[in-house]
XYZ file of N, CA and C in Angstrom:
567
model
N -28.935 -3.925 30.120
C -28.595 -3.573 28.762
C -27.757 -4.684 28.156
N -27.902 -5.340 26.870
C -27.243 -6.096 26.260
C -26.194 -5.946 26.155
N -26.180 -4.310 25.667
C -24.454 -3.885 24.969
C -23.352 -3.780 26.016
N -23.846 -4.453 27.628
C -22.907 -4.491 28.246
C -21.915 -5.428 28.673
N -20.514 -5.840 28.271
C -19.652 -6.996 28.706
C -19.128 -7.292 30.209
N -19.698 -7.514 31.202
C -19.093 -7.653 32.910
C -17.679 -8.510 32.472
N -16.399 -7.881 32.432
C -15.374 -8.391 32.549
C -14.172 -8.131 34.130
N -13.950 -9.210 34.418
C -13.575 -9.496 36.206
C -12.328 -9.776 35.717
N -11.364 -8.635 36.130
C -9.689 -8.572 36.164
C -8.954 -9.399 37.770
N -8.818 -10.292 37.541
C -8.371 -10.997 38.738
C -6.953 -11.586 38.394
N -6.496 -11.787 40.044
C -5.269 -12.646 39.893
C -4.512 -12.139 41.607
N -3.015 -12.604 41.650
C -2.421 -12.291 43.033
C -2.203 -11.114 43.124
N -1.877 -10.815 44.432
C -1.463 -9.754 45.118
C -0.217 -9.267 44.060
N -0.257 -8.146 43.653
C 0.630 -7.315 42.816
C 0.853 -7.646 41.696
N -0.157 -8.399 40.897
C -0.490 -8.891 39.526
C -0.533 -7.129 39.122
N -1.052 -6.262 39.312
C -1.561 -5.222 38.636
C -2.983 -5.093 37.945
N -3.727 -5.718 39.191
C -5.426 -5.807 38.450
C -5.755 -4.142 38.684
N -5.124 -3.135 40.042
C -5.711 -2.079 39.718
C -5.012 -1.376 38.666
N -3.957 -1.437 38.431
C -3.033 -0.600 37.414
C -4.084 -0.566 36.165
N -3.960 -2.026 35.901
C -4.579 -2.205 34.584
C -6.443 -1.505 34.142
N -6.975 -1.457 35.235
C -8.410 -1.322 35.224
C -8.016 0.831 34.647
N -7.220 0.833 36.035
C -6.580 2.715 36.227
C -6.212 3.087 34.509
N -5.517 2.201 33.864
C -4.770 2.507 32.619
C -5.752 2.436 31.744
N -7.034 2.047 31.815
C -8.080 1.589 30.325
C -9.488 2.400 30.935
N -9.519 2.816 32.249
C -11.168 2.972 32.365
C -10.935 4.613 31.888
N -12.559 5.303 31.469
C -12.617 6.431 30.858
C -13.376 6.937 31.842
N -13.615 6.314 33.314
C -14.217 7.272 34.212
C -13.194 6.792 35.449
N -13.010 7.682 36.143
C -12.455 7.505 37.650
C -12.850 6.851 38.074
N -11.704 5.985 38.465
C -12.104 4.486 39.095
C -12.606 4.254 40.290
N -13.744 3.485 40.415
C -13.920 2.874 41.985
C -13.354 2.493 42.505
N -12.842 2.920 43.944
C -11.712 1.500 44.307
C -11.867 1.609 45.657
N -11.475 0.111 46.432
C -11.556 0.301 47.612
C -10.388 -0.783 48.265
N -8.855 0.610 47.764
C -7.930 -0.014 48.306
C -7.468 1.051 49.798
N -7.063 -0.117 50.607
C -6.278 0.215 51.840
C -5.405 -0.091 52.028
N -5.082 0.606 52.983
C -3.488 0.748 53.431
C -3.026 -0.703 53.690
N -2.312 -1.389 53.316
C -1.564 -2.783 53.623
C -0.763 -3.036 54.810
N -1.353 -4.038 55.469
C -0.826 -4.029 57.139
C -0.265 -5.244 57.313
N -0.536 -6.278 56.347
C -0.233 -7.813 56.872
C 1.327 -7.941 55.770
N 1.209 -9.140 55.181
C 2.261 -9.595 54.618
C 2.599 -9.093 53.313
N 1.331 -8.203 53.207
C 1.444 -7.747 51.587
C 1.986 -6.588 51.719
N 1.871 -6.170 53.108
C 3.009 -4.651 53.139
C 4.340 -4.457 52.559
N 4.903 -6.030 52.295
C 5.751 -6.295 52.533
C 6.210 -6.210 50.560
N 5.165 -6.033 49.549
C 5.136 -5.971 48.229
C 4.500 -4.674 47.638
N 3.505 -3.962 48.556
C 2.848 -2.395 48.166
C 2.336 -2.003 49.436
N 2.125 -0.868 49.321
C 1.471 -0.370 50.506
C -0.045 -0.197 50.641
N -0.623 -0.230 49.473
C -2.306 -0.574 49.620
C -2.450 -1.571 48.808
N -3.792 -1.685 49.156
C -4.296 -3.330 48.847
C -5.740 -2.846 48.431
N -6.164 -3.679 47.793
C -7.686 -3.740 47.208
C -8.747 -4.972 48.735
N -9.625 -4.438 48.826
C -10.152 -5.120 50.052
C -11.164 -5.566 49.403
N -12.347 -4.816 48.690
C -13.768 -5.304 47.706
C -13.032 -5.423 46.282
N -13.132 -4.559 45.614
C -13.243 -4.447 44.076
C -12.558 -2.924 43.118
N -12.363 -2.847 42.420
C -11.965 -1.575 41.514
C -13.174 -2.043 40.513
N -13.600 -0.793 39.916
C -14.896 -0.517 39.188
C -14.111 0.290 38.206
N -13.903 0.409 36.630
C -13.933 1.125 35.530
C -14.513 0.692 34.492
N -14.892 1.145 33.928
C -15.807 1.410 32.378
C -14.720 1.838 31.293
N -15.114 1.314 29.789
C -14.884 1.576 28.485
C -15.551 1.567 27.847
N -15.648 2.047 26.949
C -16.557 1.757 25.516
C -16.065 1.788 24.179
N -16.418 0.385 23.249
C -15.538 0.038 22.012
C -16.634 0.310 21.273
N -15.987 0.459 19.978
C -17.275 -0.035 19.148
C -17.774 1.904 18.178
N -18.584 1.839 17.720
C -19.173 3.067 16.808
C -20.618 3.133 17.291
N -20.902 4.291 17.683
C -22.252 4.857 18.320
C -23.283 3.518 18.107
N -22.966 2.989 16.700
C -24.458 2.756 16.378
C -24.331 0.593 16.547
N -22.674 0.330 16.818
C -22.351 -1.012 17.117
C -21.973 -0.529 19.024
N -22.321 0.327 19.508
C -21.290 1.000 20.426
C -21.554 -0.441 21.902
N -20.448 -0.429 22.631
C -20.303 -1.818 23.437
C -19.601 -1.053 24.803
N -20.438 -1.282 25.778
C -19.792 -0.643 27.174
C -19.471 -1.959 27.641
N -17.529 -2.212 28.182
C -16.846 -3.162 29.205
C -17.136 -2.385 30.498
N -17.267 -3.383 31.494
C -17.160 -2.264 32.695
C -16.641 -3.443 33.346
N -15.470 -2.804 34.226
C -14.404 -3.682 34.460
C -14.279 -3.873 35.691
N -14.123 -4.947 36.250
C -14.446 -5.328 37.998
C -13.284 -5.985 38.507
N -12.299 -5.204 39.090
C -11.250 -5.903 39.805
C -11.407 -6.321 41.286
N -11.249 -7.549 41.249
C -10.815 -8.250 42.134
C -10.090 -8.190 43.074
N -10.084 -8.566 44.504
C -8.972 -8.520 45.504
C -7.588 -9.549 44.984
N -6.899 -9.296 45.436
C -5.758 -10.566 45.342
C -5.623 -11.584 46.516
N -6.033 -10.930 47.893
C -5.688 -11.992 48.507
C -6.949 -12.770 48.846
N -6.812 -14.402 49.246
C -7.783 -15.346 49.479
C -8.476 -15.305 50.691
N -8.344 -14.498 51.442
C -9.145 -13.708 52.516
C -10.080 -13.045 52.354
N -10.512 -12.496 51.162
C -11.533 -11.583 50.573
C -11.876 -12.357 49.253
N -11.698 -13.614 49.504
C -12.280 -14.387 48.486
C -13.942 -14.786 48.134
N -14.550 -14.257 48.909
C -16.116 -13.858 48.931
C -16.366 -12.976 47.700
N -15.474 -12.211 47.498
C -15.815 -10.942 46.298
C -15.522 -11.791 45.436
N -14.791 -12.783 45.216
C -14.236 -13.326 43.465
C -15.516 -13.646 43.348
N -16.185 -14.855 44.483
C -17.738 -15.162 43.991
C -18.647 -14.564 43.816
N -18.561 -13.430 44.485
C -19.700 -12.500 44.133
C -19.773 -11.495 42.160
N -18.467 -11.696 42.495
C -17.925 -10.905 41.205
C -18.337 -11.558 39.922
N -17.657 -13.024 39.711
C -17.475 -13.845 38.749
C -19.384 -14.663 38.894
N -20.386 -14.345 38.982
C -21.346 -14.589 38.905
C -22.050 -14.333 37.956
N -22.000 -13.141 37.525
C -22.562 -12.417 36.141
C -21.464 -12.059 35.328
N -20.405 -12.785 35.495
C -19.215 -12.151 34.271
C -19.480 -12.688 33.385
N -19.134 -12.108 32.078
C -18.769 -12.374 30.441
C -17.955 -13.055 30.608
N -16.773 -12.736 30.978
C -15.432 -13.576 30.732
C -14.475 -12.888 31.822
N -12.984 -13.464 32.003
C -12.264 -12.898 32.788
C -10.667 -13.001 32.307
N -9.930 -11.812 33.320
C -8.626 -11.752 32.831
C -7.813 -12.539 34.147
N -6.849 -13.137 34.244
C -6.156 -13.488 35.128
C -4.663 -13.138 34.738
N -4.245 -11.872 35.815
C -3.342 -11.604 35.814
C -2.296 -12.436 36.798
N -0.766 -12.581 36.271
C -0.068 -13.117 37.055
C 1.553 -12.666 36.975
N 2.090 -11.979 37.607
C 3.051 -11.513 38.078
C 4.281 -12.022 37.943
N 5.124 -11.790 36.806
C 6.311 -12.827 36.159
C 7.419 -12.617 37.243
N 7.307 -11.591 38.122
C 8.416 -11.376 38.846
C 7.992 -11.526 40.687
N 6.779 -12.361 40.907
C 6.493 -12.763 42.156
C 6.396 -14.122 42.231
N 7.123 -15.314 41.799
C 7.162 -16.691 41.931
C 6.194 -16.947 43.237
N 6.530 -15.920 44.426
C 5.922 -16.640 45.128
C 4.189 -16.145 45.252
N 3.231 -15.782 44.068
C 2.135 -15.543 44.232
C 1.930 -16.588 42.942
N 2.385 -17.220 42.450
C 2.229 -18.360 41.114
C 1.239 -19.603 41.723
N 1.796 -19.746 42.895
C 0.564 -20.928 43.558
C -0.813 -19.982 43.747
N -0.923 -18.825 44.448
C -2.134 -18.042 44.395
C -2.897 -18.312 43.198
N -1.702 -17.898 42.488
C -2.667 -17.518 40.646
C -3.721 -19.208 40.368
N -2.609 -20.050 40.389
C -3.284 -20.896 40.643
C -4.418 -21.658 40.908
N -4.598 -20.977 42.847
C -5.689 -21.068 43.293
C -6.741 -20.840 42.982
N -6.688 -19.085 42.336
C -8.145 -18.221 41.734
C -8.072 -18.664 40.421
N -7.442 -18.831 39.841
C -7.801 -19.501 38.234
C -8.631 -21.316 38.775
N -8.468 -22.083 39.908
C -8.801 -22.845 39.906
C -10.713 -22.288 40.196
N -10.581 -21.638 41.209
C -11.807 -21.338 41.969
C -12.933 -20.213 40.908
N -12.181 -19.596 39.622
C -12.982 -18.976 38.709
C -13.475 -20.470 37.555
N -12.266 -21.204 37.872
C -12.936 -22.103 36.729
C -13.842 -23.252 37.453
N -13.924 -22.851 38.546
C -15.153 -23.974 39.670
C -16.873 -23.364 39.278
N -16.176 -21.902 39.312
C -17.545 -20.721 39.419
C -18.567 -20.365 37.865
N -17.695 -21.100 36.847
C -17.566 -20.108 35.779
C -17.124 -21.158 34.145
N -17.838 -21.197 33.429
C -17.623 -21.472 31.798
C -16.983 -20.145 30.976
N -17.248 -19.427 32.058
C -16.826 -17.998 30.424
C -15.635 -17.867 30.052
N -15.584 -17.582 29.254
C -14.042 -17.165 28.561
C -13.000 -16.899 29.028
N -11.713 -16.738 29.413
C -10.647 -16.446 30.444
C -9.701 -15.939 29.140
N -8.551 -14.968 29.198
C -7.748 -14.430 29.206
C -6.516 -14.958 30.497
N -4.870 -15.656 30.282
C -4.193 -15.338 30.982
C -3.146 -14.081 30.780
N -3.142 -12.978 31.293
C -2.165 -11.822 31.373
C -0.886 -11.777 32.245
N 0.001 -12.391 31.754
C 1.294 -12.339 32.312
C 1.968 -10.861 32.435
N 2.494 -10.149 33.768
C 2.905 -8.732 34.086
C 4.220 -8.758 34.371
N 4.717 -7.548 34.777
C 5.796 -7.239 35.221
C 6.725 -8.574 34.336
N 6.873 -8.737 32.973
C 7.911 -9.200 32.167
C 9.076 -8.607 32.235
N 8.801 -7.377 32.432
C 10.043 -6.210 32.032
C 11.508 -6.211 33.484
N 10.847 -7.345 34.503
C 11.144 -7.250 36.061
C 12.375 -7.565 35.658
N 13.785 -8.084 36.147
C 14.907 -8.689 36.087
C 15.077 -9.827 36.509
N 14.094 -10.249 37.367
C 13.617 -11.087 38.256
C 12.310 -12.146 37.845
N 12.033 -11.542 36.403
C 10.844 -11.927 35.837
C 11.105 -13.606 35.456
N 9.613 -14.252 35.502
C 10.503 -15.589 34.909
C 9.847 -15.798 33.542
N 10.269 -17.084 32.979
C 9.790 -16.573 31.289
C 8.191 -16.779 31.415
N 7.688 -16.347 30.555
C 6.138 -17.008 30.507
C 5.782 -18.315 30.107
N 6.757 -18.635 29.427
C 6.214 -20.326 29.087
C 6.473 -21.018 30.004
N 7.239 -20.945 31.237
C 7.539 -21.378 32.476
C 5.986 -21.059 33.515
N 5.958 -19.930 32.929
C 4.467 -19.328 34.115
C 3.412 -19.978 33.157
N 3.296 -20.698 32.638
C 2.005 -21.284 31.501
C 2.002 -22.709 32.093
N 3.332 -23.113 32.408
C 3.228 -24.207 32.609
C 3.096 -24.937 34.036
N 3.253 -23.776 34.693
C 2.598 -23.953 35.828
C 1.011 -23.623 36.233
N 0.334 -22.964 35.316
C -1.014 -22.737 35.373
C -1.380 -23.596 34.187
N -0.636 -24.741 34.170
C -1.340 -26.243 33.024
C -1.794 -25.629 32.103
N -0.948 -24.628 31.329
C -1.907 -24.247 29.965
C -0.590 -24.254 29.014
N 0.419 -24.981 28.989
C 1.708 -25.299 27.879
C 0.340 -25.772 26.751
N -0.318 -25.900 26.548
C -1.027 -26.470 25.084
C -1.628 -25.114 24.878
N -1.944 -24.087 25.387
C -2.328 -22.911 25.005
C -3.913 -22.728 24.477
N -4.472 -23.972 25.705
C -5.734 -23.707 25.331
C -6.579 -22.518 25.990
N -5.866 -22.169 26.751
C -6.418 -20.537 27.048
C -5.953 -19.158 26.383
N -6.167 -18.707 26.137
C -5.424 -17.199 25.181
C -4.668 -16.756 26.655
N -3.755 -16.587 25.844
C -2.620 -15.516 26.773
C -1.773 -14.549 26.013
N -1.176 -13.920 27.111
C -0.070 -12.481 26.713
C 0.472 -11.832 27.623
N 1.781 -11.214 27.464
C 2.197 -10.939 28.430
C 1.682 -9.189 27.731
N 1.903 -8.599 29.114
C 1.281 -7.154 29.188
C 1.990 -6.133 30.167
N 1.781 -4.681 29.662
C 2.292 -3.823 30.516
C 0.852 -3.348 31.328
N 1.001 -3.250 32.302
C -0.615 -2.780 32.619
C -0.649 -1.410 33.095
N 0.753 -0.698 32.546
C 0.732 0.616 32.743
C 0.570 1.222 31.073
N 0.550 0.522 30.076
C 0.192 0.585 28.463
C -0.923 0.700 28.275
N -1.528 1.915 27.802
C -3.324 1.697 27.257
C -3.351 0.748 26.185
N -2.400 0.569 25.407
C -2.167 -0.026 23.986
C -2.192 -1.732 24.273
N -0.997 -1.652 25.344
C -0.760 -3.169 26.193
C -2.608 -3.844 26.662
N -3.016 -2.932 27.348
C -4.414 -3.342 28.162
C -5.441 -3.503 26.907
N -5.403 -2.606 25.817
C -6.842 -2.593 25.308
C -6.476 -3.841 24.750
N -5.112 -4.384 24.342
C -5.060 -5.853 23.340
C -5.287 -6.732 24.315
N -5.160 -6.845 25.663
C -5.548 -7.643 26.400
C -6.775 -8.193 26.656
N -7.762 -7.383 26.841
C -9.208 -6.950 26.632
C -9.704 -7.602 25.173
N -9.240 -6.915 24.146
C -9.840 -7.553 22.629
C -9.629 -8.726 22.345
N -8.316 -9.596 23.237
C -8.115 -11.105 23.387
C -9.471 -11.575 23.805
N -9.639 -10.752 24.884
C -10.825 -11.743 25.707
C -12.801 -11.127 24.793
N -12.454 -10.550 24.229
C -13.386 -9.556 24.000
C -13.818 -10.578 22.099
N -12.730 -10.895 21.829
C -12.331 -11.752 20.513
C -13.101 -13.055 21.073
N -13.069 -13.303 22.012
C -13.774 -14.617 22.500
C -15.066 -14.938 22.737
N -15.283 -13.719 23.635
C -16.629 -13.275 23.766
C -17.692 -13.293 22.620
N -16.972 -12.375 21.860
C -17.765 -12.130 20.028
C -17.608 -12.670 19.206
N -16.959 -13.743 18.567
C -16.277 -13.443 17.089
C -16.599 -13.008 16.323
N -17.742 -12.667 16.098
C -18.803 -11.755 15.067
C -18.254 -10.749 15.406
N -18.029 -9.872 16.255
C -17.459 -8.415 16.904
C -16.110 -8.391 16.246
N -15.633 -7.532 15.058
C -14.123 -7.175 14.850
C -14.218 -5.376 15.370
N -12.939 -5.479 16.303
C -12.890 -3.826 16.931
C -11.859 -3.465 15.460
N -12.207 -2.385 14.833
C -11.268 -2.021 13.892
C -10.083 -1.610 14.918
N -8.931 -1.588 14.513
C -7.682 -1.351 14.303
C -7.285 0.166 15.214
N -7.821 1.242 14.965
C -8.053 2.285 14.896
C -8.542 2.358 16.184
N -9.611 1.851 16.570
C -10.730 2.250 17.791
C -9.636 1.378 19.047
N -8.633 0.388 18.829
C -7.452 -0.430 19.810
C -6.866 0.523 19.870
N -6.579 1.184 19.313
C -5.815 2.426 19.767
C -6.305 3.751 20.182
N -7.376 4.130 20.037
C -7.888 4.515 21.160
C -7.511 4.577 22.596
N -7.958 3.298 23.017
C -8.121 2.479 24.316
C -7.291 3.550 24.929
């Protein structure tokens, strides 16, 4: 189907790729997280091993547009799924964690290895701002070489439907520009 956008929510371990997918999809999410045994125990107690699967739909019956949203693992051990994932994507989000300095080289990595795989559109989503511990974002920009702001970014709550759907219409704005989501239907989300 045309009217469908494959958008791939990626980034490190405790970015909040499932939060965010959990906070915007309109069907119960796929997911295939487990219990966390290695080093990441040490930041949550489950982990994403394949992918999180949710769906949205923007748009008016008759413009109507299904996202269906494919999260990513975080760690580079299950880095088989980014490629499998980012193959047929529209575009992608890369989340990155203002208050885990030490997953900033990760972010890194998979923003390097989506932009090896991939021309489409990118979104960067900076999280956990709100941390105490958080560092600024123009600091986290400038370590993912984008201080010129040639990638769209924002920082985000990914526990906000409001936060996520503007995240999405960033990347969704890229995708289309012909596509304006009225005002109204973002809030929705």
């Amino acid at each position: 189907m045309d009217n469908i956008l494959r958008i791939v929510v990626t980034g490190p371990v405790g970015a909040g790729k499932s939060t965010f997918i959990r906070t915007i999809s309109e069907i119960e999410v796929v997911d295939t997280d487990c219990k966390a045994t290695d080093e990441v125990a040490e930041l949550k107690q489950s982990t994403t091993v394949s992918m999180d699967f949710g769906r949205l739909r923007i748009g008016e019956e008759e413009e109507e547009m299904w996202l269906h949203l494919y999260g990513t693992p975080g760690q580079a051990r299950f880095g088989f799924m980014w490629d499998i994932l980012i193959q047929r994507a529209h575009g992608y989000v890369l989340l990155v964690p203002a208050h885990l300095p030490g997953q900033f080289r990760n972010a890194q990595a998979i923003q390097a290895f989506m932009r090896s795989r991939t021309r489409a559109p990118s979104v960067i989503g900076i999280t956990h701002v709100d941390h105490p511990h958080a560092w600024d974002p123009e600091d986290i920009l400038l370590i993912l070489n984008n201080q010129d702001g040639s990638i769209p970014h924002t920082t985000l709550n990914a526990q906000e439907p409001a936060s996520v759907a503007n995240t999405l219409l960033l990347l969704v704005e890229q995708l289309m520009p012909q596509v304006v989501v009225p005002a109204e239907d973002a809030k929705k989300c």
